[in-house]
Amino acid sequence: MSGASAAGDPSEAPRVTAAVLAGGVGARMGGARPKQLLPLAGRAVIERSIAAFCDAPDVDDVIVLMVEDHLPEVSEMVEHGGLAKVSAVLPGGPTRTATSTAALRALDTRDGRDLVLLHDAVRPLVSQRVIADCVAALTEAGAVGTAVPTADTVIEVERDTSGSQTLRAVPPRESLRRMQTPQGFRLDVLRRAYDRALADPELAATDDCGVVLRYLPGETVRIVEGDESNLKITNPGDVEVAEMLLRRQPAARVP
Ligand SMILES: Nc1ccn([C@@H]2O[C@H](COP(=O)(O)OP(=O)(O)OP(=O)(O)O)[C@@H](O)[C@H]2O)c(=O)n1
Ligand SMILES: C[C@](O)(CO)[C@H](O)COP(=O)(O)O
């Protein structure tokens, strides 16, 4: 799918950009530095995430949206880490949504038929199969998410003023999935969704596919199978889990 930008010539393959979202501070993880900078089997978490998209044949270029205080460190990592597809290292925003829209702004001059894959920097074990499936899905849909089934029964609760929780609903498990990233979009779709979303004072999103679903209700959001190993490093202990998963991978890039 890779190729020059689709600007103007419909016969050209759309350009595919990965945007690695790394603007978070890692409050749940704790620690002095954002968790995307933690070492994972000899390489930083974020470096592994960037490298996965640099290694992906379908991806033409990669932009990184990082916590502003740590931009020099990531720029240095890119320069010395052979991450040649990285075209920009830019500041993230105060929320994940703000970082997603910062990525959109960075792609302002791209043709609307070009594609963007938004990926959590703290999902360093994303596979080449998932990346390829996301890009392939965008040949027939304007949006795509990556998701895995849930082994637990997922419930809906309500919380009273004292904070105690009661069970409100048990959605049928067969229709439930746990969303991951990458989440991919044709740029014109994501632009239209965020144009509407950012005009909504009630906007509260934890991902990007949900923004398209809510603000572009007619748009198909395809879902491709993720991997249980595509975990989001969130809490203490998650890096150790990722290290174990990484060492089990057949072609482990260790380091
Ligand atoms: N303002 C933000 C917040 C989050 N993210 C990114 O979104 C991904 C998933 O977010 P999460 O796991 O919540 O990371 P943090 O927000 O850093 O974690 P916490 O909520 O514990 O602070 C991460 O790669 C994170 O860097 C971002 O780009 N910009
Ligand atoms: C985008 C995401 O990874 C899908 O599961 C998740 O919503 C990110 O949530 P976070 O609170 O920003 O980690």
mmCIF file of C-alpha atoms and ligand atoms in Angstrom:
data_model
loop_
_atom_site.group_PDB
_atom_site.id
_atom_site.type_symbol
_atom_site.label_atom_id
_atom_site.label_comp_id
_atom_site.label_asym_id
_atom_site.label_seq_id
_atom_site.Cartn_x
_atom_site.Cartn_y
_atom_site.Cartn_z
ATOM 1 C CA MET A 1 0.000 0.000 0.000
ATOM 2 C CA SER A 2 2.948 2.276 0.487
ATOM 3 C CA GLY A 3 3.805 4.845 -2.094
ATOM 4 C CA ALA A 4 3.868 8.549 -2.757
ATOM 5 C CA SER A 5 1.047 10.674 -1.480
ATOM 6 C CA ALA A 6 -2.253 10.253 -3.282
ATOM 7 C CA ALA A 7 -2.390 13.991 -3.781
ATOM 8 C CA GLY A 8 -4.259 14.612 -6.991
ATOM 9 C CA ASP A 9 -3.724 11.327 -8.752
ATOM 10 C CA PRO A 10 -6.403 8.741 -7.795
ATOM 11 C CA SER A 11 -4.318 5.976 -9.375
ATOM 12 C CA GLU A 12 -1.507 6.540 -6.863
ATOM 13 C CA ALA A 13 -1.486 4.467 -3.706
ATOM 14 C CA PRO A 14 -2.404 6.497 -0.627
ATOM 15 C CA ARG A 15 0.513 7.502 1.579
ATOM 16 C CA VAL A 16 0.494 5.713 4.932
ATOM 17 C CA THR A 17 1.720 7.548 8.017
ATOM 18 C CA ALA A 18 1.964 6.050 11.485
ATOM 19 C CA ALA A 19 1.514 8.484 14.357
ATOM 20 C CA VAL A 20 3.012 7.156 17.595
ATOM 21 C CA LEU A 21 1.133 8.801 20.460
ATOM 22 C CA ALA A 22 3.539 9.391 23.357
ATOM 23 C CA GLY A 23 2.263 12.547 25.007
ATOM 24 C CA GLY A 24 1.245 10.931 28.282
ATOM 25 C CA VAL A 25 3.034 11.204 31.638
ATOM 26 C CA GLY A 26 2.311 7.698 32.915
ATOM 27 C CA ALA A 27 0.617 8.663 36.199
ATOM 28 C CA ARG A 28 -0.652 5.107 36.874
ATOM 29 C CA MET A 29 2.828 3.676 36.339
ATOM 30 C CA GLY A 30 4.445 6.281 38.546
ATOM 31 C CA GLY A 31 8.144 6.944 38.357
ATOM 32 C CA ALA A 32 10.258 9.950 37.498
ATOM 33 C CA ARG A 33 9.988 9.586 33.720
ATOM 34 C CA PRO A 34 7.121 8.809 31.356
ATOM 35 C CA LYS A 35 6.613 5.062 31.031
ATOM 36 C CA GLN A 36 7.213 5.153 27.261
ATOM 37 C CA LEU A 37 10.870 5.801 28.110
ATOM 38 C CA LEU A 38 11.206 2.748 30.358
ATOM 39 C CA PRO A 39 13.648 0.092 29.138
ATOM 40 C CA LEU A 40 12.128 -3.077 27.684
ATOM 41 C CA ALA A 41 14.700 -5.823 27.064
ATOM 42 C CA GLY A 42 17.417 -3.345 26.204
ATOM 43 C CA ARG A 43 15.413 -0.805 24.186
ATOM 44 C CA ALA A 44 13.013 1.888 25.335
ATOM 45 C CA VAL A 45 9.328 1.050 25.110
ATOM 46 C CA ILE A 46 8.754 3.907 22.676
ATOM 47 C CA GLU A 47 11.709 2.883 20.532
ATOM 48 C CA ARG A 48 10.190 -0.562 20.062
ATOM 49 C CA SER A 49 6.842 0.934 19.072
ATOM 50 C CA ILE A 50 8.449 3.293 16.554
ATOM 51 C CA ALA A 51 10.620 0.488 15.176
ATOM 52 C CA ALA A 52 7.557 -1.714 14.562
ATOM 53 C CA PHE A 53 6.125 0.891 12.180
ATOM 54 C CA CYS A 54 9.499 1.657 10.622
ATOM 55 C CA ASP A 55 9.783 -2.076 9.876
ATOM 56 C CA ALA A 56 6.275 -2.249 8.372
ATOM 57 C CA PRO A 57 6.472 -2.369 4.551
ATOM 58 C CA ASP A 58 3.056 -0.678 4.252
ATOM 59 C CA VAL A 59 4.100 2.377 6.298
ATOM 60 C CA ASP A 60 5.756 5.251 4.429
ATOM 61 C CA ASP A 61 6.619 7.502 7.332
ATOM 62 C CA VAL A 62 6.270 7.818 11.080
ATOM 63 C CA ILE A 63 5.576 10.861 13.227
ATOM 64 C CA VAL A 64 6.060 10.806 16.980
ATOM 65 C CA LEU A 65 4.067 12.995 19.390
ATOM 66 C CA MET A 66 6.031 13.070 22.663
ATOM 67 C CA VAL A 67 5.827 14.810 26.055
ATOM 68 C CA GLU A 68 7.432 18.172 25.328
ATOM 69 C CA ASP A 69 10.081 17.942 28.071
ATOM 70 C CA HIS A 70 11.443 14.759 26.537
ATOM 71 C CA LEU A 71 11.493 15.722 22.850
ATOM 72 C CA PRO A 72 15.310 15.970 22.671
ATOM 73 C CA GLU A 73 15.710 12.491 24.155
ATOM 74 C CA VAL A 74 13.360 10.937 21.620
ATOM 75 C CA SER A 75 14.925 12.891 18.739
ATOM 76 C CA GLU A 76 18.315 11.540 19.824
ATOM 77 C CA MET A 77 16.870 8.008 20.034
ATOM 78 C CA VAL A 78 15.474 8.331 16.507
ATOM 79 C CA GLU A 79 18.720 9.685 15.093
ATOM 80 C CA HIS A 80 20.909 7.001 16.620
ATOM 81 C CA GLY A 81 18.434 4.140 16.502
ATOM 82 C CA GLY A 82 18.257 3.740 12.731
ATOM 83 C CA LEU A 83 14.591 4.757 12.742
ATOM 84 C CA ALA A 84 14.869 6.235 9.269
ATOM 85 C CA LYS A 85 11.146 6.493 8.489
ATOM 86 C CA VAL A 86 10.575 9.002 11.304
ATOM 87 C CA SER A 87 9.763 12.313 9.619
ATOM 88 C CA ALA A 88 8.906 14.387 12.718
ATOM 89 C CA VAL A 89 9.128 14.323 16.513
ATOM 90 C CA LEU A 90 6.544 16.792 17.828
ATOM 91 C CA PRO A 91 4.986 17.807 21.147
ATOM 92 C CA GLY A 92 1.930 15.864 22.294
ATOM 93 C CA GLY A 93 -1.027 17.482 24.011
ATOM 94 C CA PRO A 94 -2.485 17.572 27.532
ATOM 95 C CA THR A 95 -4.919 14.733 26.744
ATOM 96 C CA ARG A 96 -4.759 11.744 24.454
ATOM 97 C CA THR A 97 -7.386 13.407 22.258
ATOM 98 C CA ALA A 98 -5.239 16.549 22.067
ATOM 99 C CA THR A 99 -2.292 14.455 20.995
ATOM 100 C CA SER A 100 -4.377 12.747 18.314
ATOM 101 C CA THR A 101 -5.446 16.139 16.988
ATOM 102 C CA ALA A 102 -1.843 17.338 17.124
ATOM 103 C CA ALA A 103 -1.011 14.397 14.873
ATOM 104 C CA LEU A 104 -3.838 15.434 12.540
ATOM 105 C CA ARG A 105 -2.507 18.990 12.377
ATOM 106 C CA ALA A 106 0.948 17.659 11.537
ATOM 107 C CA LEU A 107 -0.643 15.965 8.503
ATOM 108 C CA ASP A 108 -2.609 19.058 7.444
ATOM 109 C CA THR A 109 -1.074 19.204 3.977
ATOM 110 C CA ARG A 110 -1.677 15.534 3.167
ATOM 111 C CA ASP A 111 -4.359 14.455 0.715
ATOM 112 C CA GLY A 112 -7.638 13.342 2.289
ATOM 113 C CA ARG A 113 -7.241 9.910 0.716
ATOM 114 C CA ASP A 114 -3.971 9.331 2.542
ATOM 115 C CA LEU A 115 -4.023 7.111 5.615
ATOM 116 C CA VAL A 116 -2.944 7.515 9.228
ATOM 117 C CA LEU A 117 -2.422 4.795 11.846
ATOM 118 C CA LEU A 118 -2.689 6.150 15.398
ATOM 119 C CA HIS A 119 -0.816 3.959 17.867
ATOM 120 C CA ASP A 120 -0.215 4.061 21.608
ATOM 121 C CA ALA A 121 3.550 4.378 22.132
ATOM 122 C CA VAL A 122 3.114 2.103 25.151
ATOM 123 C CA ARG A 123 2.014 -0.857 23.042
ATOM 124 C CA PRO A 124 5.543 -1.900 22.011
ATOM 125 C CA LEU A 125 4.706 -5.476 21.016
ATOM 126 C CA VAL A 126 2.387 -4.579 18.138
ATOM 127 C CA SER A 127 2.863 -7.173 15.407
ATOM 128 C CA GLN A 128 3.530 -6.738 11.724
ATOM 129 C CA ARG A 129 0.393 -8.816 11.029
ATOM 130 C CA VAL A 130 -1.817 -6.358 12.928
ATOM 131 C CA ILE A 131 -0.267 -3.361 11.173
ATOM 132 C CA ALA A 132 -0.726 -5.013 7.772
ATOM 133 C CA ASP A 133 -4.331 -5.984 8.586
ATOM 134 C CA CYS A 134 -5.147 -2.391 9.586
ATOM 135 C CA VAL A 135 -3.754 -0.992 6.344
ATOM 136 C CA ALA A 136 -5.546 -3.663 4.304
ATOM 137 C CA ALA A 137 -8.859 -2.891 6.025
ATOM 138 C CA LEU A 138 -8.527 0.743 4.945
ATOM 139 C CA THR A 139 -8.816 -0.278 1.302
ATOM 140 C CA GLU A 140 -12.554 -0.849 1.931
ATOM 141 C CA ALA A 141 -13.375 1.177 5.059
ATOM 142 C CA GLY A 142 -12.616 4.710 6.182
ATOM 143 C CA ALA A 143 -11.729 3.644 9.695
ATOM 144 C CA VAL A 144 -10.374 0.560 11.419
ATOM 145 C CA GLY A 145 -9.736 -0.511 14.999
ATOM 146 C CA THR A 146 -7.773 -3.380 16.508
ATOM 147 C CA ALA A 147 -9.522 -5.436 19.161
ATOM 148 C CA VAL A 148 -9.394 -8.698 21.103
ATOM 149 C CA PRO A 149 -12.128 -10.751 22.788
ATOM 150 C CA THR A 150 -12.579 -10.546 26.528
ATOM 151 C CA ALA A 151 -12.055 -13.648 28.647
ATOM 152 C CA ASP A 152 -13.867 -11.981 31.545
ATOM 153 C CA THR A 153 -17.535 -11.180 31.718
ATOM 154 C CA VAL A 154 -17.707 -7.405 31.363
ATOM 155 C CA ILE A 155 -20.272 -5.611 33.483
ATOM 156 C CA GLU A 156 -21.771 -2.145 33.676
ATOM 157 C CA VAL A 157 -21.995 -0.630 37.126
ATOM 158 C CA GLU A 158 -23.602 2.391 38.683
ATOM 159 C CA ARG A 159 -21.997 4.213 41.573
ATOM 160 C CA ASP A 160 -24.027 5.956 44.251
ATOM 161 C CA THR A 161 -23.007 9.122 46.070
ATOM 162 C CA SER A 162 -21.168 7.093 48.697
ATOM 163 C CA GLY A 163 -19.110 5.548 45.885
ATOM 164 C CA SER A 164 -20.474 2.048 46.340
ATOM 165 C CA GLN A 165 -21.109 0.224 43.104
ATOM 166 C CA THR A 166 -24.055 -1.871 42.034
ATOM 167 C CA LEU A 167 -24.430 -4.050 38.977
ATOM 168 C CA ARG A 168 -26.486 -2.341 36.272
ATOM 169 C CA ALA A 169 -26.029 -4.577 33.221
ATOM 170 C CA VAL A 170 -24.162 -7.586 31.903
ATOM 171 C CA PRO A 171 -23.752 -7.005 28.146
ATOM 172 C CA PRO A 172 -23.614 -10.242 26.118
ATOM 173 C CA ARG A 173 -19.945 -11.226 26.080
ATOM 174 C CA GLU A 174 -19.974 -12.457 22.481
ATOM 175 C CA SER A 175 -20.457 -8.907 21.221
ATOM 176 C CA LEU A 176 -17.752 -7.381 23.424
ATOM 177 C CA ARG A 177 -14.114 -6.756 22.517
ATOM 178 C CA ARG A 178 -11.223 -4.945 24.161
ATOM 179 C CA MET A 179 -9.983 -2.172 21.907
ATOM 180 C CA GLN A 180 -6.268 -1.801 21.207
ATOM 181 C CA THR A 181 -4.244 0.202 18.724
ATOM 182 C CA PRO A 182 -3.299 0.820 15.901
ATOM 183 C CA GLN A 183 -6.473 2.602 14.933
ATOM 184 C CA GLY A 184 -6.386 3.619 11.298
ATOM 185 C CA PHE A 185 -8.221 6.188 9.254
ATOM 186 C CA ARG A 186 -8.507 7.785 5.858
ATOM 187 C CA LEU A 187 -7.477 11.351 6.658
ATOM 188 C CA ASP A 188 -10.675 12.932 5.330
ATOM 189 C CA VAL A 189 -12.717 10.721 7.665
ATOM 190 C CA LEU A 190 -10.670 11.551 10.755
ATOM 191 C CA ARG A 191 -10.618 15.256 9.909
ATOM 192 C CA ARG A 192 -14.421 15.404 9.560
ATOM 193 C CA ALA A 193 -14.923 13.453 12.775
ATOM 194 C CA TYR A 194 -12.648 15.695 14.802
ATOM 195 C CA ASP A 195 -14.050 18.875 13.233
ATOM 196 C CA ARG A 196 -17.396 17.879 14.759
ATOM 197 C CA ALA A 197 -15.977 16.380 17.951
ATOM 198 C CA LEU A 198 -13.928 19.436 18.856
ATOM 199 C CA ALA A 199 -17.046 21.584 18.505
ATOM 200 C CA ASP A 200 -18.769 19.454 21.164
ATOM 201 C CA PRO A 201 -18.178 20.775 24.701
ATOM 202 C CA GLU A 202 -19.174 17.333 25.983
ATOM 203 C CA LEU A 203 -16.349 15.597 24.074
ATOM 204 C CA ALA A 204 -14.837 12.837 26.220
ATOM 205 C CA ALA A 205 -12.972 10.194 24.251
ATOM 206 C CA THR A 206 -10.471 7.543 25.274
ATOM 207 C CA ASP A 207 -9.658 6.459 21.728
ATOM 208 C CA ASP A 208 -10.108 7.630 18.136
ATOM 209 C CA CYS A 209 -12.438 5.026 16.602
ATOM 210 C CA GLY A 210 -15.021 6.054 19.182
ATOM 211 C CA VAL A 211 -14.812 9.636 17.910
ATOM 212 C CA VAL A 212 -15.563 8.494 14.357
ATOM 213 C CA LEU A 213 -18.423 6.260 15.548
ATOM 214 C CA ARG A 214 -20.032 9.066 17.555
ATOM 215 C CA TYR A 215 -19.508 11.992 15.218
ATOM 216 C CA LEU A 216 -19.683 10.287 11.828
ATOM 217 C CA PRO A 217 -22.456 7.769 12.529
ATOM 218 C CA GLY A 218 -22.699 6.640 8.904
ATOM 219 C CA GLU A 219 -19.006 5.747 8.654
ATOM 220 C CA THR A 220 -18.024 2.086 8.834
ATOM 221 C CA VAL A 221 -15.407 1.381 11.502
ATOM 222 C CA ARG A 222 -13.942 -2.010 10.594
ATOM 223 C CA ILE A 223 -12.443 -4.092 13.399
ATOM 224 C CA VAL A 224 -9.451 -6.371 12.885
ATOM 225 C CA GLU A 225 -8.175 -8.997 15.318
ATOM 226 C CA GLY A 226 -5.505 -7.757 17.685
ATOM 227 C CA ASP A 227 -3.179 -9.822 19.802
ATOM 228 C CA GLU A 228 -3.219 -10.597 23.519
ATOM 229 C CA SER A 229 0.489 -9.737 23.421
ATOM 230 C CA ASN A 230 -0.315 -6.223 22.135
ATOM 231 C CA LEU A 231 -0.690 -5.065 25.700
ATOM 232 C CA LYS A 232 -0.728 -1.456 26.796
ATOM 233 C CA ILE A 233 1.961 -0.828 29.386
ATOM 234 C CA THR A 234 -0.059 1.003 32.015
ATOM 235 C CA ASN A 235 0.623 -0.161 35.583
ATOM 236 C CA PRO A 236 3.659 -1.311 37.599
ATOM 237 C CA GLY A 237 4.567 -4.843 36.525
ATOM 238 C CA ASP A 238 3.415 -4.411 32.936
ATOM 239 C CA VAL A 239 6.969 -3.977 31.621
ATOM 240 C CA GLU A 240 7.932 -7.316 33.168
ATOM 241 C CA VAL A 241 4.940 -8.951 31.508
ATOM 242 C CA ALA A 242 5.962 -7.402 28.208
ATOM 243 C CA GLU A 243 9.523 -8.698 28.642
ATOM 244 C CA MET A 244 8.213 -12.229 29.148
ATOM 245 C CA LEU A 245 5.956 -11.935 26.094
ATOM 246 C CA LEU A 246 8.781 -10.496 24.017
ATOM 247 C CA ARG A 247 11.118 -13.363 24.878
ATOM 248 C CA ARG A 248 8.455 -15.821 23.785
ATOM 249 C CA GLN A 249 8.149 -14.248 20.322
ATOM 250 C CA PRO A 250 9.859 -16.328 17.599
ATOM 251 C CA ALA A 251 11.863 -13.473 16.092
ATOM 252 C CA ALA A 252 12.356 -11.554 19.301
ATOM 253 C CA ARG A 253 14.190 -8.276 18.730
ATOM 254 C CA VAL A 254 16.077 -8.609 21.990
ATOM 255 C CA PRO A 255 17.450 -6.098 22.260
HETATM 256 N N1 LIG B 1 -1.890 13.523 26.787
HETATM 257 C C1 LIG B 1 -1.681 12.273 26.330
HETATM 258 C C2 LIG B 1 -2.065 11.128 27.100
HETATM 259 C C3 LIG B 1 -1.771 9.867 26.609
HETATM 260 N N2 LIG B 1 -1.142 9.762 25.410
HETATM 261 C C4 LIG B 1 -0.711 8.463 24.928
HETATM 262 O O1 LIG B 1 -1.786 7.575 24.801
HETATM 263 C C5 LIG B 1 -1.292 6.239 25.025
HETATM 264 C C6 LIG B 1 -2.213 5.508 25.978
HETATM 265 O O2 LIG B 1 -2.393 6.323 27.109
HETATM 266 P P1 LIG B 1 -2.135 5.858 28.629
HETATM 267 O O3 LIG B 1 -1.744 4.418 28.721
HETATM 268 O O4 LIG B 1 -3.261 6.344 29.433
HETATM 269 O O5 LIG B 1 -0.821 6.712 28.956
HETATM 270 P P2 LIG B 1 -0.721 7.855 30.036
HETATM 271 O O6 LIG B 1 -1.775 8.874 29.818
HETATM 272 O O7 LIG B 1 0.708 8.290 30.041
HETATM 273 O O8 LIG B 1 -1.004 7.035 31.388
HETATM 274 P P3 LIG B 1 -1.756 7.596 32.698
HETATM 275 O O9 LIG B 1 -3.212 7.689 32.314
HETATM 276 O O10 LIG B 1 -1.484 6.514 33.706
HETATM 277 O O11 LIG B 1 -1.135 8.915 33.027
HETATM 278 C C7 LIG B 1 0.118 6.349 25.573
HETATM 279 O O12 LIG B 1 1.048 5.977 24.582
HETATM 280 C C8 LIG B 1 0.223 7.807 25.937
HETATM 281 O O13 LIG B 1 1.553 8.303 25.814
HETATM 282 C C9 LIG B 1 -0.801 10.874 24.640
HETATM 283 O O14 LIG B 1 -0.235 10.732 23.543
HETATM 284 N N3 LIG B 1 -1.081 12.114 25.112
HETATM 285 C C1 LIG B 2 -6.742 3.711 22.890
HETATM 286 C C2 LIG B 2 -6.789 2.601 23.905
HETATM 287 O O1 LIG B 2 -5.510 2.002 24.029
HETATM 288 C C3 LIG B 2 -7.769 1.560 23.448
HETATM 289 O O2 LIG B 2 -7.915 0.576 24.456
HETATM 290 C C4 LIG B 2 -7.190 3.100 25.301
HETATM 291 O O3 LIG B 2 -8.486 3.661 25.257
HETATM 292 C C5 LIG B 2 -6.229 4.142 25.824
HETATM 293 O O4 LIG B 2 -6.696 4.523 27.110
HETATM 294 P P1 LIG B 2 -5.718 5.327 28.064
HETATM 295 O O5 LIG B 2 -6.474 5.603 29.317
HETATM 296 O O6 LIG B 2 -5.365 6.585 27.303
HETATM 297 O O7 LIG B 2 -4.561 4.436 28.280
#
